[in-house]
Short mmCIF file of C-alpha atoms in Angstrom, two decimals:
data_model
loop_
_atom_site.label_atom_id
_atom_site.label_comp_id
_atom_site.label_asym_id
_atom_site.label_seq_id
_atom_site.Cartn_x
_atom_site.Cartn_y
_atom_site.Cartn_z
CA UNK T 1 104.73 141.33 120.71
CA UNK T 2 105.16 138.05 118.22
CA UNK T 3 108.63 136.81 118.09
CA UNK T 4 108.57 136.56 114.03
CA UNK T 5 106.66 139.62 112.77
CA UNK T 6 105.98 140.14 109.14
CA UNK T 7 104.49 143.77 108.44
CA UNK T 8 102.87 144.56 105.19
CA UNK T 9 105.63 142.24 103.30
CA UNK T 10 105.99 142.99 99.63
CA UNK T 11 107.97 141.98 96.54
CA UNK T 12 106.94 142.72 93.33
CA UNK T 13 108.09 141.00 89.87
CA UNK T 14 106.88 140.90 86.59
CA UNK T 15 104.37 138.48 86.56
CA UNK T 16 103.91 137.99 90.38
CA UNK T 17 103.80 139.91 93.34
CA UNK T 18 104.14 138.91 97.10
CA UNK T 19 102.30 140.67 99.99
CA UNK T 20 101.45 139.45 103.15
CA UNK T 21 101.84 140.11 107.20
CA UNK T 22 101.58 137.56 109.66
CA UNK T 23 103.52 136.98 113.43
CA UNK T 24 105.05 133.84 114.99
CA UNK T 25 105.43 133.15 118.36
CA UNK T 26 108.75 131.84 120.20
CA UNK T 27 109.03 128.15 119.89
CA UNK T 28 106.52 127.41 117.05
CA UNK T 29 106.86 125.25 113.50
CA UNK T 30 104.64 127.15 111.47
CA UNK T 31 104.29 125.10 108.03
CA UNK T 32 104.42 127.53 105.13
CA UNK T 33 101.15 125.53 102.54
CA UNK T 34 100.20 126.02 99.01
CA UNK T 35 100.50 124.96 95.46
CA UNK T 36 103.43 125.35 93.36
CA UNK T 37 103.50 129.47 92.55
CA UNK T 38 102.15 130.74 95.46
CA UNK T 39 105.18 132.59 97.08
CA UNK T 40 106.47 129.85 99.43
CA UNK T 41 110.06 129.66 98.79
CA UNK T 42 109.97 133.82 97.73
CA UNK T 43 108.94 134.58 101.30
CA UNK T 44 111.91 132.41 102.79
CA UNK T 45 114.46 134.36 100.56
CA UNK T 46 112.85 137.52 101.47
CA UNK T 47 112.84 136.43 105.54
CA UNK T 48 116.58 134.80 104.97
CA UNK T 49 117.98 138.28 102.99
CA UNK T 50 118.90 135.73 99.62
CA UNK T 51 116.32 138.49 97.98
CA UNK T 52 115.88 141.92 98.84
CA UNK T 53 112.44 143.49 100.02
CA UNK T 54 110.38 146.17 98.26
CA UNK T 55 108.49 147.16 100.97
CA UNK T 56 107.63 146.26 104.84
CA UNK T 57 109.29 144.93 107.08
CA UNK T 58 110.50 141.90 109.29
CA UNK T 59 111.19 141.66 112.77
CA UNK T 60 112.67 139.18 115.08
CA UNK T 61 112.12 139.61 118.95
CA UNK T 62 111.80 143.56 118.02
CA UNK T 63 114.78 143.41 116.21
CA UNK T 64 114.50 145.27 112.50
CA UNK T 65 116.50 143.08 110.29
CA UNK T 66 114.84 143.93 106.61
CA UNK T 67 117.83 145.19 105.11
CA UNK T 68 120.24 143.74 107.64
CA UNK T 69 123.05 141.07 105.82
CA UNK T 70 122.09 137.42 105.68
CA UNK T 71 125.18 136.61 108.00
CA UNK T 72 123.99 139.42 110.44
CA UNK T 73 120.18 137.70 110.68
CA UNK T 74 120.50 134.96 113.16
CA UNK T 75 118.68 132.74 110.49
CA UNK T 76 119.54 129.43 109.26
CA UNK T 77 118.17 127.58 106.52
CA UNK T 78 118.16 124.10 105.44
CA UNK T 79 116.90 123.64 101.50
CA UNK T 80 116.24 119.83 99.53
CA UNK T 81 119.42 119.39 98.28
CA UNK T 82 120.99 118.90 101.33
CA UNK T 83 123.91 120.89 100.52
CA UNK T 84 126.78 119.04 102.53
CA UNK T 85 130.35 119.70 102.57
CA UNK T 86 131.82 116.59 100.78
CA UNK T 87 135.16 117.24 101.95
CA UNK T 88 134.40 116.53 105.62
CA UNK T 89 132.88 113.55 107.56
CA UNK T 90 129.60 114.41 109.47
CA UNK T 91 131.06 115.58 113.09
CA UNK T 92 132.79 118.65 111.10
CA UNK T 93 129.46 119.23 108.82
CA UNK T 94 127.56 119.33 112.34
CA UNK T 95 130.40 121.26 113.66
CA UNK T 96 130.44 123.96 110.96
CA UNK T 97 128.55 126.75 112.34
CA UNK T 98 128.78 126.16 115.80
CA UNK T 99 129.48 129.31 118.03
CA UNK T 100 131.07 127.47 121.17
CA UNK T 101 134.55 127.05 120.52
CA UNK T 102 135.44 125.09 123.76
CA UNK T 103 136.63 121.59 121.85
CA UNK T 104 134.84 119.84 124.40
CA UNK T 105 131.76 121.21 124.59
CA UNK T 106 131.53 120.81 120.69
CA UNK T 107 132.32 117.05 121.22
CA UNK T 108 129.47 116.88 123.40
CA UNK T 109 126.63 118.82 121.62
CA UNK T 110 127.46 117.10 118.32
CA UNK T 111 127.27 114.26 120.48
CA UNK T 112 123.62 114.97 121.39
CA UNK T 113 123.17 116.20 118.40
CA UNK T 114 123.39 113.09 116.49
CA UNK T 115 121.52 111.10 119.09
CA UNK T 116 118.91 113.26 118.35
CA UNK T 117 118.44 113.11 114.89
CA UNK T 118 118.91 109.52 115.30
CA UNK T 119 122.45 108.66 113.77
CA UNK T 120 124.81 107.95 117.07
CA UNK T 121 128.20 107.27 116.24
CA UNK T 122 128.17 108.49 112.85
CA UNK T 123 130.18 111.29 113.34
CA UNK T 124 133.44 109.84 111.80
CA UNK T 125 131.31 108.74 108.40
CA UNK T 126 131.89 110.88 104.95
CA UNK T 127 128.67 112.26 104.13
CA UNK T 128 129.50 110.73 100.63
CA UNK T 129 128.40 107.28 102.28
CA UNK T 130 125.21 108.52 104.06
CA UNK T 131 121.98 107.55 102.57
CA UNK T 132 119.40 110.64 101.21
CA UNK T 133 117.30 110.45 104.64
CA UNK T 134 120.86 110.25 106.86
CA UNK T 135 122.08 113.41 104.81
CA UNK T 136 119.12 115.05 105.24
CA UNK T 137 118.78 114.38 109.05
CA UNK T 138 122.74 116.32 109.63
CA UNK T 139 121.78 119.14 107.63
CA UNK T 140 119.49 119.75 109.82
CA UNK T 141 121.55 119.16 112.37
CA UNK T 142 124.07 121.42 111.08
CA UNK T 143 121.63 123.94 110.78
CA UNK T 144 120.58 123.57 114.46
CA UNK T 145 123.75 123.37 116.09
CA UNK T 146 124.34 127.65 114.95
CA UNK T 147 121.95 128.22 117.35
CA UNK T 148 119.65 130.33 114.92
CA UNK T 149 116.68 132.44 116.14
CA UNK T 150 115.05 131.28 113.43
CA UNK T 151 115.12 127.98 111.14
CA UNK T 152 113.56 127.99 107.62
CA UNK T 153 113.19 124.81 106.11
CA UNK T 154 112.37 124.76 102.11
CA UNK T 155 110.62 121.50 101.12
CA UNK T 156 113.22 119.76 102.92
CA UNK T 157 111.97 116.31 102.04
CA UNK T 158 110.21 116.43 98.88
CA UNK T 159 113.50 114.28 97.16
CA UNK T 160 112.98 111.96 99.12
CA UNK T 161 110.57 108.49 98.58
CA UNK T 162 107.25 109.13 100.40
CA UNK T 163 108.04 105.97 102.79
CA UNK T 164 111.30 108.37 103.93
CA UNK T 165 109.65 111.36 104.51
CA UNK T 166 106.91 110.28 106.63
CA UNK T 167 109.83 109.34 109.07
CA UNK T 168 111.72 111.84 109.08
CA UNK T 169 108.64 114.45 109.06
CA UNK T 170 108.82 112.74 113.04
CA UNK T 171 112.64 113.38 113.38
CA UNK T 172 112.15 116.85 112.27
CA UNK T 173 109.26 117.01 115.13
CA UNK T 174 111.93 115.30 117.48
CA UNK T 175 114.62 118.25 116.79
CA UNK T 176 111.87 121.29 117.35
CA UNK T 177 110.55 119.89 120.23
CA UNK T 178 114.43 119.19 122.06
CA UNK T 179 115.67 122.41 120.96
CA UNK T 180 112.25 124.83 121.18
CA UNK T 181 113.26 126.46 118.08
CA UNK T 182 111.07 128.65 116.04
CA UNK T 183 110.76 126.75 112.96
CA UNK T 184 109.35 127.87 109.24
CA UNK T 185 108.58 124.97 106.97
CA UNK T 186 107.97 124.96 103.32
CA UNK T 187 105.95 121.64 101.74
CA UNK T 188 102.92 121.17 99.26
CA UNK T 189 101.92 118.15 101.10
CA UNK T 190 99.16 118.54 103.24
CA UNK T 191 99.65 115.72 105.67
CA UNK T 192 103.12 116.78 106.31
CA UNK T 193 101.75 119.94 107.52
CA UNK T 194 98.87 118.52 109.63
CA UNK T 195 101.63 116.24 111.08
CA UNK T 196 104.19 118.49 112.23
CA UNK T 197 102.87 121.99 112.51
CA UNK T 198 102.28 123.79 115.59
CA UNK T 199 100.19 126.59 112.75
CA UNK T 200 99.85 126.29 109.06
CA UNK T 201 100.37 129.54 107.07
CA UNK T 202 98.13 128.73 103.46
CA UNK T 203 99.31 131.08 100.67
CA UNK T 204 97.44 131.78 97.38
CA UNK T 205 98.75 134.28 94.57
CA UNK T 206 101.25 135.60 97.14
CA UNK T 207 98.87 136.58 99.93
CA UNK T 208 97.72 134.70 103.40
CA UNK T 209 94.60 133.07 102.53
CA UNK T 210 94.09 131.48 106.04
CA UNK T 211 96.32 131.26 109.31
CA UNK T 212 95.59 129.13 112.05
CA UNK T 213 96.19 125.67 113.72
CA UNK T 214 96.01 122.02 112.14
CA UNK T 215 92.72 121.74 113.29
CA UNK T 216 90.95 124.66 113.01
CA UNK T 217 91.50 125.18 109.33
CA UNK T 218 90.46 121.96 108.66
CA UNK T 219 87.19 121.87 110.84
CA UNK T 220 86.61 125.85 110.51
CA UNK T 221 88.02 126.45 106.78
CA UNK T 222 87.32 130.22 106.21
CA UNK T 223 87.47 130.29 102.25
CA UNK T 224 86.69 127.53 100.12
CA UNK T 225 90.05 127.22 98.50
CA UNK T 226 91.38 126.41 102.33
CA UNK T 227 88.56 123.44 102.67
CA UNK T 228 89.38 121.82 99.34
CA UNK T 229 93.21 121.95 100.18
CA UNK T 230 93.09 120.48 103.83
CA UNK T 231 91.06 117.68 102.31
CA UNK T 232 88.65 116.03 100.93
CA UNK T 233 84.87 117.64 101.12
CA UNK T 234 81.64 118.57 99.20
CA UNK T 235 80.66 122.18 98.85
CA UNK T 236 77.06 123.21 97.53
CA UNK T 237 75.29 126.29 96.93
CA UNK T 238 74.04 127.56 100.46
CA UNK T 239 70.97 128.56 98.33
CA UNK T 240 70.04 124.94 98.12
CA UNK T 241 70.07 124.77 102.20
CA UNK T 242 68.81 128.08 102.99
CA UNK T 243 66.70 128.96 100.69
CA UNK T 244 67.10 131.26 97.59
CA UNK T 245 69.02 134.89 97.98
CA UNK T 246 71.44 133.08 100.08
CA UNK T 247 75.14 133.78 98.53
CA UNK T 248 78.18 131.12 99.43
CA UNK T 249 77.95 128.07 99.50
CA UNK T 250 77.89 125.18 102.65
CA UNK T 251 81.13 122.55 102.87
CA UNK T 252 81.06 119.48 104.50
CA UNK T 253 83.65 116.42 104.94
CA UNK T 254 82.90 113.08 103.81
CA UNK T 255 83.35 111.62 107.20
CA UNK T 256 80.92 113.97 108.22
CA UNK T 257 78.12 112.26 106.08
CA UNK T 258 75.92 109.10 106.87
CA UNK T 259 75.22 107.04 104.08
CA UNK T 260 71.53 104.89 104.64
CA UNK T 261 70.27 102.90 101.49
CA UNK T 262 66.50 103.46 103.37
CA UNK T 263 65.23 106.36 102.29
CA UNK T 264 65.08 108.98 105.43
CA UNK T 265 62.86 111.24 106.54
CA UNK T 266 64.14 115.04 106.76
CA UNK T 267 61.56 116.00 109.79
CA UNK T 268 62.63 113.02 111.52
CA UNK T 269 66.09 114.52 112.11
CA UNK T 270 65.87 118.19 112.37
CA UNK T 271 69.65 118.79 113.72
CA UNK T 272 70.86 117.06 110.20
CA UNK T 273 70.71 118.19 106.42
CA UNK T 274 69.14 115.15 105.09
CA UNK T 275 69.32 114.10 100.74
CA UNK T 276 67.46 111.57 99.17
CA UNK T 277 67.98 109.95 95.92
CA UNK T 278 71.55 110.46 95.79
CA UNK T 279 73.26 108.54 92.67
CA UNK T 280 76.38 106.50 93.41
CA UNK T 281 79.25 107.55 90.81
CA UNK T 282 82.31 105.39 92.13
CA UNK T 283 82.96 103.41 95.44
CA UNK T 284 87.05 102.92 96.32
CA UNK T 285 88.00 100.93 98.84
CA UNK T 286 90.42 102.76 100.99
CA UNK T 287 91.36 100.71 103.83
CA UNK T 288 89.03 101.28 106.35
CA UNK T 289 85.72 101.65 104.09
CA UNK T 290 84.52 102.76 100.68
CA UNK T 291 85.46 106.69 99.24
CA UNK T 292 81.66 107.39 97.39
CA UNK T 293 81.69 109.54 94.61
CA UNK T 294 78.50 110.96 94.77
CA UNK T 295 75.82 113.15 92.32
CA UNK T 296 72.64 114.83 93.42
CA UNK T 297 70.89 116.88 91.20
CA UNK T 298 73.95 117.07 88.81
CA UNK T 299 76.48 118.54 91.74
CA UNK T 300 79.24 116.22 92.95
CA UNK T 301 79.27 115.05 96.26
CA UNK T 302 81.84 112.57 98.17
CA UNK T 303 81.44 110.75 101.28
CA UNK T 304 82.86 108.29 103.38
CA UNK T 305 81.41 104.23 104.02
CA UNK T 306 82.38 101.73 106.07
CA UNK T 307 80.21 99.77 103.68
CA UNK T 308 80.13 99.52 99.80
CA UNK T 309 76.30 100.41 99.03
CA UNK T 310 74.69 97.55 97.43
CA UNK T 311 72.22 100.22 95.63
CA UNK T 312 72.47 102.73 92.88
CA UNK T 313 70.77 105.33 94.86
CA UNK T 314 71.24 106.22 98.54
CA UNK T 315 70.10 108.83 101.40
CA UNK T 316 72.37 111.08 102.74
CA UNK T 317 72.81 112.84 106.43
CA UNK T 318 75.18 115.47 107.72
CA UNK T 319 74.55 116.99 111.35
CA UNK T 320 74.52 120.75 110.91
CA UNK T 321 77.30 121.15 113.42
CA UNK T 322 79.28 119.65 110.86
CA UNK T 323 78.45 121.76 107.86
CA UNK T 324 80.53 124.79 107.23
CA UNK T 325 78.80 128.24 105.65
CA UNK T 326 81.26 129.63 103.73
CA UNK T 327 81.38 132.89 101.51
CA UNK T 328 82.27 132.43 98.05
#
């Protein structure tokens, strides 16, 4: 039995509806991932009890709590406006929810709860003084220190400048891993999720389009919405590979992809899909090599260079372990 269970989930509105089931285990960050309108932030409501359920049900170490009260759900929740009390410094804003009522044994886990999060000593500060990535850091804090079963964050970062967030997407990591709580996480940005999550959750139109870790959904993508929005790639018909009759289509990452400016010969390397007189479309630098923008045969193509090709046309090769069959 999953520690977070989500049976047959639904709410239905207007002009959207929401179903879904899917289980957490004890201890996992599970990063909720899609585009704006997908049902993200719905399904937190409907987990927290801010909205009421239609149908299904949700379950926490066994425990039925679908129509329980939000104060009554062991749940805590942490959204991007912070949402401090401005009338007290940060010790008391930690020290809100807290269940232990022994005055020193609140001393000392707001104590480590501050050196955790990276702000010792600040306990005495107004939260009118801290800076957006300071606030941020006690709410969560705060949030942690009710000892919830469960922790949903909604896009906790997204006010915040992009330099900001990739540090505290760490600090976040820092405060699962010390405490082993069982996180949810709400963002649209992908390498937020691949950084922190234990398993991403992808949602389209309100349903699960893929479950599974970091990795496997972007080496194993099981739809081709799920490849396109872990990253970069090229997806062709599988027709053109296997032959005609063949329905799908084949995906492939650009690092995946040699690019020669020889001309190769296919039955030369029979473990790799080999192209030939590939046009060159574009060519940014990124860093570490080139991003190719790519066209063969009028389909778009991308693919990764240490080099900048010196040539309008190029070959291509892509080992087959690397290419990806994927229904349409």
């Amino acid at each position: 039995m999953s520690y977070l269970e989500i049976n047959n989930l639904q709410k239905d509105y207007s002009d959207f509806i929401l179903s879904l089931s899917f289980s957490v285990e004890k201890g996992e960050l599970v990063t909720i991932l899609g585009p704006s309108g997908s049902g993200k932030s719905t399904l937190l409501s409907l987990i927290s009890g801010i909205e009421s359920v239609d149908k299904g049900e949700i379950k926490i170490d066994g425990k039925d709590i679908t129509k329980l009260p939000i104060s009554k759900r062991g749940i805590s929740m942490v959204f991007q406006d912070f949402s401090l009390f401005p009338g007290m410094n940060t010790k008391k804003n930690i020290e809100y929810g807290m269940k232990e009522k022994n005055s020193k044994k609140r001393d000392q886990k707001t104590e480590e709860l501050l050196n955790t999060i990276g702000l010792p000593g600040y306990g005495k500060r107004k939260v009118t003084t801290l800076s957006g990535g300071e606030a941020q850091r006690v709410a969560l804090a705060r949030a942690i220190a009710s000892e919830p079963d469960i922790l949903l964050l909604d896009e906790p970062l997204s006010a915040l400048d992009a330099p900001l967030r990739k540090k505290l997407r760490g600090s976040i990591r820092a405060i699962h891993d010390a405490f082993s709580t069982t996180m949810l996480y709400v963002t649209h940005d992908r390498e937020e999720a691949f950084a922190i999550s234990d398993k991403i959750l992808i949602m389209k139109d309100g349903k699960v389009e893929a479950f599974g870790t970091p990795e496997e959904l972007y080496r194993n993508p099981p739809t081709l919405f799920t490849a396109f929005f872990t990253g970069d790639g090229t997806a062709l018909p599988a027709s053109l590979i296997y032959g005609d009759g063949i329905e799908g289509s084949v995906f492939f990452r650009p690092e995946s992809v040699t690019v020669s400016e020889e001309s190769l010969e296919g039955g030369l390397y029979p473990n790799h899909l080999v192209f030939n007189n590939v046009e060159v479309l574009s060519a940014e630098y990124t860093g570490p090599g080139y991003m190719l923008g790519l066209s063969f045969r009028g389909m778009p193509m991308i693919a990764f260079s240490p080099l900048k090709p010196k040539k309008r046309l190029v070959s291509l090769m892509i080992l087959m372990d690397s290419v990806k069959k994927i229904k349409s």
